[in-house]
Coordinates of C-alpha atoms in Angstrom, one line a residue:
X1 CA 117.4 61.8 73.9
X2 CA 121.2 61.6 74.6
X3 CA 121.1 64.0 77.4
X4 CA 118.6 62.2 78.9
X5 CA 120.9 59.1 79.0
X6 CA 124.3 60.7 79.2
X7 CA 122.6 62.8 82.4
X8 CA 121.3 59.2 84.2
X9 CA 125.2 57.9 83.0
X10 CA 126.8 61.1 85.2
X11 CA 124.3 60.7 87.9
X12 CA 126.6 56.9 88.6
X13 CA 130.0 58.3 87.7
X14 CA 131.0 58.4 91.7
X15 CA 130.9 54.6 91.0
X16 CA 133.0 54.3 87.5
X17 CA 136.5 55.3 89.8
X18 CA 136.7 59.3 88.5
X19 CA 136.6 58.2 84.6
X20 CA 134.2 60.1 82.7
X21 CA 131.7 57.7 80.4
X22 CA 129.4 59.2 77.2
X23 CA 126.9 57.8 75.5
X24 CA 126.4 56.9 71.5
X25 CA 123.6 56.0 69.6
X26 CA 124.8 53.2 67.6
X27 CA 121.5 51.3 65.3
X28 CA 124.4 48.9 64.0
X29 CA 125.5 47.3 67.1
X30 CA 124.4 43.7 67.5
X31 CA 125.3 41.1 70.5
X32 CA 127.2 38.8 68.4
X33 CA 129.4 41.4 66.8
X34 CA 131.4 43.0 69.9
X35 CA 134.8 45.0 68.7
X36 CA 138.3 43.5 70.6
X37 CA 138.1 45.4 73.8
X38 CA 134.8 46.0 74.2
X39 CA 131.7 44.7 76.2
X40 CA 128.2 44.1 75.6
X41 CA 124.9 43.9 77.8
X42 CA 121.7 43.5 76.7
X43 CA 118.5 44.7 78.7
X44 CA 115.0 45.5 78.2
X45 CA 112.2 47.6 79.9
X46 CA 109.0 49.3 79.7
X47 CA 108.9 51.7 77.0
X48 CA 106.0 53.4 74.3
X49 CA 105.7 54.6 71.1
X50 CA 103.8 56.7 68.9
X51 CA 103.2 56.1 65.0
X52 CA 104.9 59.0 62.9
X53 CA 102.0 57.8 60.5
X54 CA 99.0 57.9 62.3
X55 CA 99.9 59.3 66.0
X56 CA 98.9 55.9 67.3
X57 CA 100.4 55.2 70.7
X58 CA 101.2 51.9 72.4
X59 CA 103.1 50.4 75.2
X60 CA 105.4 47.8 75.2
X61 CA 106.2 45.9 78.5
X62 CA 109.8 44.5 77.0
X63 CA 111.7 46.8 74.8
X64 CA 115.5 45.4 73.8
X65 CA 118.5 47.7 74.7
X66 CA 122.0 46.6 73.9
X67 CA 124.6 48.4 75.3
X68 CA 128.3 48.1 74.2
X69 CA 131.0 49.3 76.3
X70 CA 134.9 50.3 76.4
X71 CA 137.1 52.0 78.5
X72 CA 140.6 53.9 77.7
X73 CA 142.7 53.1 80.7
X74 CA 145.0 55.8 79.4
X75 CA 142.8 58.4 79.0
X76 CA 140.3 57.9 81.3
X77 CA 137.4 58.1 79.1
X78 CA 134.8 55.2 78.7
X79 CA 132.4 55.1 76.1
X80 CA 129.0 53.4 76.1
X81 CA 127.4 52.4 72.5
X82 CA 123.5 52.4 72.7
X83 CA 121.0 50.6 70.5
X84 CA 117.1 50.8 71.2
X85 CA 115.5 48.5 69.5
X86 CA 111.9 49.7 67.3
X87 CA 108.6 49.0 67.1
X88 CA 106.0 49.2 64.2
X89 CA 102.5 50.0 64.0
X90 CA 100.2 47.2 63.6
X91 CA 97.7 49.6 62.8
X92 CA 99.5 51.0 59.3
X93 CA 100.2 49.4 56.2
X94 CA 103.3 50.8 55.4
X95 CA 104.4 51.6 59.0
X96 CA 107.7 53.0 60.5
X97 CA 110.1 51.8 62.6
X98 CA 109.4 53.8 65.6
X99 CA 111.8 54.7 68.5
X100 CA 110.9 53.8 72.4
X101 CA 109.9 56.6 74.2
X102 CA 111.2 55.4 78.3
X103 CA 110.1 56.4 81.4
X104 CA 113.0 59.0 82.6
X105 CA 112.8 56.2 86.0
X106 CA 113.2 53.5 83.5
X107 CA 116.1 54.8 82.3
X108 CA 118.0 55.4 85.1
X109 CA 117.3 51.6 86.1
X110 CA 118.8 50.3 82.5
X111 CA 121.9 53.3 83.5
X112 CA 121.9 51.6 87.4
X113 CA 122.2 47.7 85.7
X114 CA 124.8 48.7 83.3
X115 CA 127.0 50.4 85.6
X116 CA 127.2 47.4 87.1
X117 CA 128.3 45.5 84.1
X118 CA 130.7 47.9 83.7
X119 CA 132.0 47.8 87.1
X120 CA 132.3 43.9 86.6
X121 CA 134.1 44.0 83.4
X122 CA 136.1 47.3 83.1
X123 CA 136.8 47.8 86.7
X124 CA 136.7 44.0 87.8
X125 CA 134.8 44.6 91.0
X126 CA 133.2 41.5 92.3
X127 CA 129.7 42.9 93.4
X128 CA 128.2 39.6 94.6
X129 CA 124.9 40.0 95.9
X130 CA 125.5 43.3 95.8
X131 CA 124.1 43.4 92.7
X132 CA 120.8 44.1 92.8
X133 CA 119.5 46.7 90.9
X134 CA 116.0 48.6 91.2
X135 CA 113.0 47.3 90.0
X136 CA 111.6 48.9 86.7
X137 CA 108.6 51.1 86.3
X138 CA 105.5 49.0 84.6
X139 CA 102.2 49.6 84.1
X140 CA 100.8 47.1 81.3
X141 CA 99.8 43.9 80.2
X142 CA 99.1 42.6 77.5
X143 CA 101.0 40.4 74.3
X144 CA 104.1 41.3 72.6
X145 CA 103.5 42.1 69.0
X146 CA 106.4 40.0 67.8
X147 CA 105.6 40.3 63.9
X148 CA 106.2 44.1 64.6
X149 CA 109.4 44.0 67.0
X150 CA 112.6 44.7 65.7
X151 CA 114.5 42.8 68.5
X152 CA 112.2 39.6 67.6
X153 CA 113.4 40.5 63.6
X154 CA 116.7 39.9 64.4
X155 CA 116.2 36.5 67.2
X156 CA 117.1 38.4 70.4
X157 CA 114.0 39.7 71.8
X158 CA 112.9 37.5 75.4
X159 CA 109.5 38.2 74.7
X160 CA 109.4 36.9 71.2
X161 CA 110.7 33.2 72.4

């Protein structure tokens, strides 16, 4: 899965001035809780997931992604934290926690938008109208099972308000 991402993050670098940017999987991070010298962005997109329980799948048309970014000036290196936010089963009694599954398209949108946060912030670009980034891949409807979103859990999910 970090491959995935850190290939979609390489894909931009032209646009992060040379420096070269990696991505960490980081279940702890929260919006609120941003170390000194770092940046945060939450996002959300299309995702689905499969029960490790009972092989279940579903779709989910808003899953949570915070991203938490820093830059070493010095060194040149930038690193981008990465939390995907889980889903549960409603189908199982004891379910799991289950990781998104995105849409490689989907995640090279989420990669597009946060470049430009990063652009904003690290590089202090002013991108105007400028920027607009692509439009996600979606293909459901349907309600958001907040009693089994992990985002909702914790109060930052859009869909859960």
């Amino acid at each position: 899965m970090a491959e995935t991402w850190n290939s979609a993050v390489r894909q931009k670098s032209r646009e992060l001035h040379g420096d070269t940017w990696h991505v960490e999987f980081d279940d702890s991070i929260t919006p609120d809780n941003t170390a000194p010298g770092w940046f945060h962005y939450i996002s959300g997109s299309f995702a689905g997931f499969t029960c490790s329980l009972c092989k279940r799948y579903w779709a989910s048309k808003r899953v949570q992604v915070i991203f938490h970014f820093s830059l070493n000036s010095a060194s040149s290196l930038g690193t981008i934290k990465v939390r995907l936010f889980k889903q549960e089963c409603k189908s199982c009694d004891e379910a799991h926690m289950e990781d998104p599954n995105f849409p490689a398209e989907n995640i090279d949108v989420l990669v597009e938008r946060l470049v430009g946060k990063i652009r904003m912030r690290c590089y202090k670009e002013d991108l105007g109208s400028s920027n607009r980034a692509s439009k996600f891949y979606d293909k459901i409807e349907g309600p958001h099972e907040s009693s089994h979103c992990e985002a909702c859990r914790i109060g930052i999910c859009s869909q859960g308000k």
